[in-house]
C-alpha cells in the first residue's frame, strides 16, 4: 500500500518548475490547453454549420400556401405557385432560383411547363373568361395564348403533365345545375373538344398520361372520361365525405380520400376490386396522387405525414415521411417517378399567417427479383424560396 508521502510525491524538479517559492504548471501544459481550446472552438463552429444546414434543408419556405407544384418534362426544373399569385421556378439539381414571377392572385392558381423554358399560367377566369399566358422565363417575355369565354364561370382547370392541353370545368348556366367539360389546346388557342355534363362536379382529376379525366359530383357519383373523344368509360359510386381523388395512367384505378382517414382504391377495369386503405390515426386525407407507372400511391393528410403505398396488387404501406406543417395539400411525382414533391401549409403564430413549405423526397425504387418490395430513401434538397 502506498504511503502518504508516496501519494504526494512530485516528479524531479527542473529549474523552471520552482520560481519564487511557488509550484508552476507542469512542462507543456500551456500548449496542451491551447490545443484543447482550439479543438473546442472548431467543434463549436462545425456544430453551428451542421445545425444551420439542417435547418435549411428541413423544408423550403414560402410566404403563402402552395397551390400547385409541377416538374418540367425533363424533371430538371420545378415550378411552384403560391396562393398569393407568385410563381417560382427552380433548378432541381442545384436548388438555385431560375426566376420569380409575380401574378395577381386568383382562385385557380394553376401553372405548367408548356416547354422546358416556357410556363403556361392561368392569369384570369372571371365570369367564364379564361386567360392563359405563356411566359418564356429565359427571354423574359410573356404573351396571352388563349382567351376565351367558357360558360358562366370556370371553377376547375387542370393542365396535362406535358403542358399541351388544359382540361376545364365551367358552369353552363347561371343557376349552376349543368357544367361544360372542355379540352383546350394551349398553344393552338382553340377548344378541341367539349361536352355537357348534367351535374356540377365538385372534384376533378387528370391521369398522369393526360388521357383520362375523372369527375365527382356533389352526391359522390364518379365518372371517368376518355379525353380523346369525351366518352364516359365508367361510372362509380364514391359515397359521401369524399375530399380528394386521383386517377392512374390508363384510367385503370381511382384513389378516393375521405375525411375519416380511409382511402378507397377502385380498379375500374374489373368488378369487385374495391380496396380500402386505412391511414394511421384516422387522419383526414387531403390529397392523393399516383406515380406515372401507377405502382405507387402518395397520400397527404391533415398533419405532417405523407404515406407511400405499393398499389400494384394488395396495397402495402411502403414508407411514412414526416415533414413540417399542419396539413399536406400537394403531392406530385416527377415524370421519372424518382422524386416526390410535397407541399404543406403551416401557420405563423405571431401574425396568424398561413405559410407554405415544400419538401423534395428522393424515392429511388428498387424491385427485388420476383417480388414487389420497394425501398425508399428521403433526401431534402435544401432551402429555396423565401
Tab-separated table of C-alpha atoms in Angstrom:
chain	number	residue	atom	x	y	z
A	1	UNK	CA	0.000	0.000	0.000
A	2	UNK	CA	1.267	3.450	-0.880
A	3	UNK	CA	2.172	5.773	1.958
A	4	UNK	CA	1.041	9.368	2.216
A	5	UNK	CA	4.444	10.595	1.134
A	6	UNK	CA	4.369	8.394	-1.957
A	7	UNK	CA	0.899	9.613	-2.918
A	8	UNK	CA	2.026	13.202	-2.926
A	9	UNK	CA	5.476	12.564	-4.297
A	10	UNK	CA	6.263	15.034	-7.098
A	11	UNK	CA	8.445	14.346	-10.133
A	12	UNK	CA	12.017	15.609	-10.189
A	13	UNK	CA	12.157	19.368	-10.489
A	14	UNK	CA	13.693	21.347	-13.268
A	15	UNK	CA	14.970	24.881	-12.921
A	16	UNK	CA	11.805	26.418	-14.362
A	17	UNK	CA	9.462	24.398	-12.172
A	18	UNK	CA	10.059	26.255	-8.919
A	19	UNK	CA	10.046	30.001	-9.037
A	20	UNK	CA	9.591	32.462	-6.251
A	21	UNK	CA	8.654	29.671	-3.883
A	22	UNK	CA	5.579	28.553	-5.913
A	23	UNK	CA	4.880	25.466	-7.955
A	24	UNK	CA	4.480	26.238	-11.649
A	25	UNK	CA	2.484	24.394	-14.344
A	26	UNK	CA	3.923	21.091	-15.496
A	27	UNK	CA	6.029	21.279	-18.649
A	28	UNK	CA	3.988	21.588	-21.876
A	29	UNK	CA	0.632	22.218	-20.116
A	30	UNK	CA	0.127	25.667	-21.687
A	31	UNK	CA	0.447	24.240	-25.176
A	32	UNK	CA	-1.972	21.412	-24.337
A	33	UNK	CA	-4.583	23.834	-23.022
A	34	UNK	CA	-4.320	25.972	-26.163
A	35	UNK	CA	-4.819	22.904	-28.359
A	36	UNK	CA	-7.853	21.809	-26.334
A	37	UNK	CA	-9.427	25.280	-26.561
A	38	UNK	CA	-8.801	25.347	-30.312
A	39	UNK	CA	-10.431	21.925	-30.731
A	40	UNK	CA	-13.488	23.044	-28.757
A	41	UNK	CA	-13.724	26.190	-30.885
A	42	UNK	CA	-13.537	24.223	-34.141
A	43	UNK	CA	-16.119	21.709	-32.867
A	44	UNK	CA	-18.475	24.547	-31.934
A	45	UNK	CA	-18.192	26.051	-35.423
A	46	UNK	CA	-18.819	22.628	-37.004
A	47	UNK	CA	-21.908	22.111	-34.851
A	48	UNK	CA	-23.214	25.551	-35.788
A	49	UNK	CA	-22.728	24.902	-39.508
A	50	UNK	CA	-24.391	21.486	-39.201
A	51	UNK	CA	-27.407	22.886	-37.328
A	52	UNK	CA	-27.748	25.775	-39.760
A	53	UNK	CA	-27.597	23.411	-42.739
A	54	UNK	CA	-30.084	21.027	-41.140
A	55	UNK	CA	-32.469	23.899	-40.503
A	56	UNK	CA	-32.188	24.989	-44.100
A	57	UNK	CA	-32.668	21.508	-45.520
A	58	UNK	CA	-35.719	20.648	-43.407
A	59	UNK	CA	-38.123	22.372	-45.804
A	60	UNK	CA	-38.362	25.040	-48.470
A	61	UNK	CA	-40.244	28.080	-47.172
A	62	UNK	CA	-42.718	30.365	-48.928
A	63	UNK	CA	-44.758	33.369	-47.818
A	64	UNK	CA	-48.156	31.846	-48.614
A	65	UNK	CA	-49.625	28.348	-49.059
A	66	UNK	CA	-48.578	26.364	-52.125
A	67	UNK	CA	-51.419	25.719	-54.561
A	68	UNK	CA	-49.633	23.984	-57.445
A	69	UNK	CA	-46.404	22.007	-57.969
A	70	UNK	CA	-45.191	20.760	-61.336
A	71	UNK	CA	-41.986	19.259	-62.737
A	72	UNK	CA	-40.687	20.098	-66.191
A	73	UNK	CA	-40.833	17.323	-68.771
A	74	UNK	CA	-37.142	16.509	-68.227
A	75	UNK	CA	-37.514	16.738	-64.397
A	76	UNK	CA	-34.692	19.303	-64.232
A	77	UNK	CA	-36.913	22.184	-63.168
A	78	UNK	CA	-39.669	22.638	-60.622
A	79	UNK	CA	-42.396	25.292	-60.698
A	80	UNK	CA	-44.320	26.288	-57.572
A	81	UNK	CA	-47.408	28.505	-57.484
A	82	UNK	CA	-48.435	30.277	-54.278
A	83	UNK	CA	-51.867	31.368	-53.158
A	84	UNK	CA	-50.592	34.944	-53.312
A	85	UNK	CA	-50.172	34.593	-57.081
A	86	UNK	CA	-46.372	34.377	-57.011
A	87	UNK	CA	-44.680	31.700	-59.117
A	88	UNK	CA	-41.168	30.313	-58.607
A	89	UNK	CA	-39.043	28.196	-60.938
A	90	UNK	CA	-36.075	26.306	-59.516
A	91	UNK	CA	-33.293	24.106	-60.804
A	92	UNK	CA	-33.807	20.758	-59.070
A	93	UNK	CA	-30.165	19.674	-59.090
A	94	UNK	CA	-28.576	22.915	-57.858
A	95	UNK	CA	-31.527	24.185	-55.791
A	96	UNK	CA	-30.991	27.621	-57.337
A	97	UNK	CA	-33.753	30.001	-58.332
A	98	UNK	CA	-34.216	30.411	-62.085
A	99	UNK	CA	-36.956	33.018	-61.999
A	100	UNK	CA	-39.688	34.555	-59.888
A	101	UNK	CA	-42.950	35.777	-61.418
A	102	UNK	CA	-45.453	37.951	-59.540
A	103	UNK	CA	-49.031	37.476	-60.738
A	104	UNK	CA	-52.307	38.717	-59.373
A	105	UNK	CA	-53.859	36.177	-57.029
A	106	UNK	CA	-56.682	34.059	-58.442
A	107	UNK	CA	-58.665	31.139	-57.111
A	108	UNK	CA	-57.335	28.524	-59.551
A	109	UNK	CA	-53.573	29.167	-59.280
A	110	UNK	CA	-52.560	26.701	-61.986
A	111	UNK	CA	-49.211	26.573	-63.769
A	112	UNK	CA	-47.391	24.087	-66.007
A	113	UNK	CA	-44.365	23.705	-68.272
A	114	UNK	CA	-45.596	24.015	-71.855
A	115	UNK	CA	-41.987	23.664	-72.980
A	116	UNK	CA	-38.797	23.267	-70.902
A	117	UNK	CA	-38.275	27.052	-70.789
A	118	UNK	CA	-41.876	28.199	-71.135
A	119	UNK	CA	-44.571	28.278	-68.463
A	120	UNK	CA	-48.292	28.190	-69.072
A	121	UNK	CA	-50.067	30.267	-66.420
A	122	UNK	CA	-53.769	30.861	-65.845
A	123	UNK	CA	-53.998	34.598	-65.184
A	124	UNK	CA	-57.761	35.147	-65.211
A	125	UNK	CA	-61.084	33.354	-65.219
A	126	UNK	CA	-63.679	35.945	-64.162
A	127	UNK	CA	-67.241	35.231	-65.311
A	128	UNK	CA	-66.118	32.398	-67.555
A	129	UNK	CA	-63.411	34.382	-69.367
A	130	UNK	CA	-60.365	32.139	-69.173
A	131	UNK	CA	-56.948	33.590	-69.999
A	132	UNK	CA	-53.757	31.574	-70.316
A	133	UNK	CA	-50.385	33.259	-70.553
A	134	UNK	CA	-47.177	31.800	-71.964
A	135	UNK	CA	-44.107	33.014	-70.080
A	136	UNK	CA	-40.653	32.450	-71.549
A	137	UNK	CA	-38.618	32.838	-68.368
A	138	UNK	CA	-35.233	32.822	-70.133
A	139	UNK	CA	-36.188	35.512	-72.631
A	140	UNK	CA	-38.320	37.344	-70.039
A	141	UNK	CA	-41.265	37.661	-72.433
A	142	UNK	CA	-44.939	36.859	-71.966
A	143	UNK	CA	-47.942	36.667	-74.247
A	144	UNK	CA	-51.600	35.679	-73.997
A	145	UNK	CA	-52.008	32.407	-75.896
A	146	UNK	CA	-55.633	31.675	-75.032
A	147	UNK	CA	-58.502	33.967	-74.138
A	148	UNK	CA	-62.000	32.597	-74.412
A	149	UNK	CA	-65.326	32.645	-72.617
A	150	UNK	CA	-66.198	29.181	-71.322
A	151	UNK	CA	-69.700	29.128	-69.897
A	152	UNK	CA	-70.739	31.269	-66.963
A	153	UNK	CA	-67.798	30.601	-64.654
A	154	UNK	CA	-64.685	28.430	-64.823
A	155	UNK	CA	-64.253	26.680	-61.471
A	156	UNK	CA	-61.675	23.975	-62.254
A	157	UNK	CA	-58.698	23.932	-64.621
A	158	UNK	CA	-56.045	21.211	-64.855
A	159	UNK	CA	-53.051	21.171	-67.207
A	160	UNK	CA	-51.840	17.892	-68.670
A	161	UNK	CA	-48.360	16.937	-67.452
A	162	UNK	CA	-46.797	17.591	-70.855
A	163	UNK	CA	-48.392	21.052	-70.899
A	164	UNK	CA	-50.067	20.575	-74.275
A	165	UNK	CA	-53.679	20.577	-73.075
A	166	UNK	CA	-55.853	22.201	-70.453
A	167	UNK	CA	-58.954	20.492	-69.072
A	168	UNK	CA	-61.594	22.829	-67.629
A	169	UNK	CA	-64.954	22.576	-65.916
A	170	UNK	CA	-67.271	25.556	-66.157
A	171	UNK	CA	-70.876	26.280	-65.288
A	172	UNK	CA	-73.183	26.111	-68.299
A	173	UNK	CA	-75.992	28.155	-66.767
A	174	UNK	CA	-76.136	30.941	-64.168
A	175	UNK	CA	-78.135	28.776	-61.770
A	176	UNK	CA	-75.318	26.220	-61.794
A	177	UNK	CA	-77.170	22.956	-62.494
A	178	UNK	CA	-75.109	21.886	-65.521
A	179	UNK	CA	-71.456	22.012	-66.469
A	180	UNK	CA	-69.210	22.060	-69.533
A	181	UNK	CA	-66.145	19.851	-69.783
A	182	UNK	CA	-63.667	21.400	-72.241
A	183	UNK	CA	-60.342	20.239	-73.686
A	184	UNK	CA	-58.136	23.150	-74.786
A	185	UNK	CA	-55.034	23.038	-76.958
A	186	UNK	CA	-52.943	25.688	-75.219
A	187	UNK	CA	-50.567	26.746	-77.995
A	188	UNK	CA	-53.065	26.424	-80.851
A	189	UNK	CA	-55.512	28.680	-78.985
A	190	UNK	CA	-58.621	26.588	-79.501
A	191	UNK	CA	-61.139	24.369	-77.733
A	192	UNK	CA	-60.508	20.916	-79.178
A	193	UNK	CA	-63.500	19.130	-77.631
A	194	UNK	CA	-66.291	19.885	-75.178
A	195	UNK	CA	-69.232	18.065	-73.650
A	196	UNK	CA	-72.171	18.965	-71.441
A	197	UNK	CA	-72.409	17.333	-68.006
A	198	UNK	CA	-75.849	17.155	-66.327
A	199	UNK	CA	-74.356	17.997	-62.919
A	200	UNK	CA	-71.804	20.229	-61.221
A	201	UNK	CA	-68.741	18.148	-60.319
A	202	UNK	CA	-67.023	19.382	-57.192
A	203	UNK	CA	-63.792	17.483	-57.839
A	204	UNK	CA	-61.771	16.516	-60.882
A	205	UNK	CA	-58.569	14.623	-61.552
A	206	UNK	CA	-56.434	14.081	-64.638
A	207	UNK	CA	-54.434	10.883	-65.144
A	208	UNK	CA	-50.624	11.326	-65.378
A	209	UNK	CA	-50.669	10.245	-69.040
A	210	UNK	CA	-53.203	13.004	-69.813
A	211	UNK	CA	-55.654	10.637	-71.477
A	212	UNK	CA	-58.364	10.237	-68.833
A	213	UNK	CA	-60.239	12.585	-66.538
A	214	UNK	CA	-62.418	11.777	-63.512
A	215	UNK	CA	-65.200	13.990	-62.170
A	216	UNK	CA	-67.139	13.704	-58.905
A	217	UNK	CA	-70.483	15.422	-58.370
A	218	UNK	CA	-71.890	16.576	-55.047
A	219	UNK	CA	-73.643	13.244	-54.481
A	220	UNK	CA	-70.410	11.250	-54.786
A	221	UNK	CA	-71.057	9.879	-58.294
A	222	UNK	CA	-67.740	9.389	-60.142
A	223	UNK	CA	-67.401	9.436	-63.922
A	224	UNK	CA	-64.205	8.513	-65.764
A	225	UNK	CA	-63.888	10.204	-69.161
A	226	UNK	CA	-61.674	9.273	-72.089
A	227	UNK	CA	-60.473	12.645	-73.335
A	228	UNK	CA	-59.742	11.516	-76.879
A	229	UNK	CA	-63.454	11.535	-77.674
A	230	UNK	CA	-65.024	12.516	-74.296
A	231	UNK	CA	-66.563	9.076	-73.899
A	232	UNK	CA	-67.812	8.010	-70.473
A	233	UNK	CA	-65.637	4.997	-69.659
A	234	UNK	CA	-67.159	4.021	-66.319
A	235	UNK	CA	-69.337	5.337	-63.533
A	236	UNK	CA	-68.740	4.591	-59.838
A	237	UNK	CA	-70.272	5.452	-56.502
A	238	UNK	CA	-67.821	7.357	-54.316
A	239	UNK	CA	-70.231	7.959	-51.469
A	240	UNK	CA	-70.262	10.934	-49.108
A	241	UNK	CA	-67.352	12.548	-47.297
A	242	UNK	CA	-65.050	12.436	-50.314
A	243	UNK	CA	-62.235	15.001	-50.031
A	244	UNK	CA	-59.907	14.210	-52.939
A	245	UNK	CA	-59.284	11.803	-55.795
A	246	UNK	CA	-56.545	10.670	-58.156
A	247	UNK	CA	-56.755	8.794	-61.436
A	248	UNK	CA	-53.999	6.396	-62.526
A	249	UNK	CA	-52.479	6.304	-66.009
A	250	UNK	CA	-54.703	4.420	-68.428
A	251	UNK	CA	-57.694	5.174	-66.187
A	252	UNK	CA	-57.268	1.736	-64.613
A	253	UNK	CA	-57.554	2.788	-60.961
A	254	UNK	CA	-59.173	5.571	-58.972
A	255	UNK	CA	-57.988	6.540	-55.486
A	256	UNK	CA	-60.507	8.295	-53.235
A	257	UNK	CA	-59.585	10.054	-49.992
A	258	UNK	CA	-62.059	10.648	-47.149
A	259	UNK	CA	-62.170	12.730	-44.011
A	260	UNK	CA	-62.124	9.699	-41.706
A	261	UNK	CA	-58.659	8.596	-42.882
A	262	UNK	CA	-59.878	5.984	-45.358
A	263	UNK	CA	-58.518	5.680	-48.894
A	264	UNK	CA	-60.574	3.610	-51.301
A	265	UNK	CA	-58.733	2.153	-54.260
A	266	UNK	CA	-61.078	1.163	-57.107
A	267	UNK	CA	-59.934	-0.911	-60.072
A	268	UNK	CA	-62.076	0.395	-62.910
A	269	UNK	CA	-61.397	-2.488	-65.300
A	270	UNK	CA	-62.508	-5.344	-63.035
A	271	UNK	CA	-65.576	-5.995	-60.903
A	272	UNK	CA	-65.438	-6.308	-57.114
A	273	UNK	CA	-61.979	-4.736	-56.880
A	274	UNK	CA	-62.722	-2.034	-54.302
A	275	UNK	CA	-59.918	-1.959	-51.766
A	276	UNK	CA	-59.783	0.234	-48.654
A	277	UNK	CA	-56.527	1.545	-47.195
A	278	UNK	CA	-56.546	2.814	-43.610
A	279	UNK	CA	-54.150	5.666	-42.896
A	280	UNK	CA	-52.565	5.746	-39.440
A	281	UNK	CA	-54.522	7.506	-36.672
A	282	UNK	CA	-57.511	8.092	-38.933
A	283	UNK	CA	-56.048	11.345	-40.267
A	284	UNK	CA	-58.140	13.454	-42.623
A	285	UNK	CA	-56.950	12.659	-46.184
A	286	UNK	CA	-56.269	15.877	-48.106
A	287	UNK	CA	-54.547	14.758	-51.318
A	288	UNK	CA	-53.722	11.545	-53.201
A	289	UNK	CA	-51.511	11.079	-56.255
A	290	UNK	CA	-50.400	8.152	-58.432
A	291	UNK	CA	-46.901	7.692	-59.787
A	292	UNK	CA	-46.624	7.751	-63.572
A	293	UNK	CA	-46.405	3.950	-63.748
A	294	UNK	CA	-49.411	3.592	-61.378
A	295	UNK	CA	-47.448	1.353	-58.994
A	296	UNK	CA	-47.195	3.794	-56.067
A	297	UNK	CA	-49.813	5.968	-54.394
A	298	UNK	CA	-48.839	9.011	-52.302
A	299	UNK	CA	-51.231	10.253	-49.628
A	300	UNK	CA	-51.086	13.592	-47.789
A	301	UNK	CA	-53.153	14.150	-44.654
A	302	UNK	CA	-54.208	16.877	-42.229
A	303	UNK	CA	-50.880	16.631	-40.454
A	304	UNK	CA	-47.165	16.498	-41.230
A	305	UNK	CA	-47.180	12.909	-42.530
A	306	UNK	CA	-47.055	11.668	-46.103
A	307	UNK	CA	-47.683	7.974	-46.799
A	308	UNK	CA	-46.460	5.909	-49.737
A	309	UNK	CA	-48.330	2.726	-50.721
A	310	UNK	CA	-47.413	-0.039	-53.135
A	311	UNK	CA	-50.685	-0.480	-55.059
A	312	UNK	CA	-49.650	-2.934	-57.746
A	313	UNK	CA	-51.619	-5.717	-56.070
A	314	UNK	CA	-52.801	-5.691	-52.459
A	315	UNK	CA	-51.997	-2.188	-51.128
A	316	UNK	CA	-48.991	-2.193	-48.797
A	317	UNK	CA	-47.581	0.700	-46.796
A	318	UNK	CA	-44.039	1.352	-48.019
A	319	UNK	CA	-42.929	4.376	-46.068
A	320	UNK	CA	-44.135	7.215	-43.866
A	321	UNK	CA	-42.394	10.566	-44.276
A	322	UNK	CA	-42.737	13.269	-41.654
A	323	UNK	CA	-42.362	16.873	-42.751
A	324	UNK	CA	-43.190	20.320	-41.484
A	325	UNK	CA	-46.594	21.980	-41.464
A	326	UNK	CA	-50.018	21.083	-40.140
A	327	UNK	CA	-51.556	19.873	-43.416
A	328	UNK	CA	-50.267	18.470	-46.713
A	329	UNK	CA	-52.170	19.810	-49.720
A	330	UNK	CA	-49.925	18.960	-52.689
A	331	UNK	CA	-48.046	15.790	-53.654
A	332	UNK	CA	-46.517	15.490	-57.110
A	333	UNK	CA	-44.347	12.750	-58.617
A	334	UNK	CA	-41.625	13.626	-61.104
A	335	UNK	CA	-42.069	12.220	-64.605
A	336	UNK	CA	-39.473	9.518	-63.975
A	337	UNK	CA	-41.031	8.675	-60.565
A	338	UNK	CA	-37.723	9.248	-58.760
A	339	UNK	CA	-38.794	12.362	-56.836
A	340	UNK	CA	-41.860	13.321	-54.857
A	341	UNK	CA	-42.596	16.991	-54.158
A	342	UNK	CA	-44.685	17.617	-51.042
A	343	UNK	CA	-46.356	20.972	-50.418
A	344	UNK	CA	-47.728	21.700	-46.940
A	345	UNK	CA	-49.334	24.563	-45.097
A	346	UNK	CA	-48.066	25.872	-41.792
A	347	UNK	CA	-49.050	28.768	-39.560
A	348	UNK	CA	-47.015	31.642	-38.145
A	349	UNK	CA	-48.246	32.329	-34.634
A	350	UNK	CA	-47.025	35.920	-34.414
A	351	UNK	CA	-49.387	37.269	-37.093
A	352	UNK	CA	-51.591	34.195	-37.665
A	353	UNK	CA	-50.436	33.985	-41.264
A	354	UNK	CA	-50.564	30.873	-43.418
A	355	UNK	CA	-47.227	29.969	-44.993
A	356	UNK	CA	-46.109	27.286	-47.422
A	357	UNK	CA	-43.374	24.672	-47.181
A	358	UNK	CA	-42.005	22.351	-49.826
A	359	UNK	CA	-40.054	19.140	-49.359
A	360	UNK	CA	-38.438	17.027	-52.074
A	361	UNK	CA	-38.204	13.311	-51.407
A	362	UNK	CA	-35.921	11.014	-53.377
A	363	UNK	CA	-37.854	7.774	-53.796
A	364	UNK	CA	-35.274	5.677	-55.633
A	365	UNK	CA	-37.132	2.494	-56.432
A	366	UNK	CA	-35.599	-0.957	-56.484
A	367	UNK	CA	-37.563	-4.148	-57.103
A	368	UNK	CA	-36.175	-7.400	-55.779
A	369	UNK	CA	-36.445	-10.317	-58.178
A	370	UNK	CA	-39.898	-11.818	-58.225
A	371	UNK	CA	-41.388	-9.527	-55.602
A	372	UNK	CA	-42.894	-6.077	-55.240
A	373	UNK	CA	-40.870	-4.768	-52.309
A	374	UNK	CA	-39.844	-1.149	-52.649
A	375	UNK	CA	-37.085	0.626	-50.805
A	376	UNK	CA	-37.465	4.363	-50.288
A	377	UNK	CA	-34.962	6.979	-49.159
A	378	UNK	CA	-35.776	10.573	-48.244
A	379	UNK	CA	-33.482	13.466	-49.115
A	380	UNK	CA	-34.037	17.166	-48.532
A	381	UNK	CA	-32.619	19.308	-51.306
A	382	UNK	CA	-32.007	22.473	-49.307
A	383	UNK	CA	-33.902	25.697	-48.799
A	384	UNK	CA	-35.197	27.649	-51.734
A	385	UNK	CA	-37.765	30.401	-51.994
A	386	UNK	CA	-38.299	32.953	-49.312
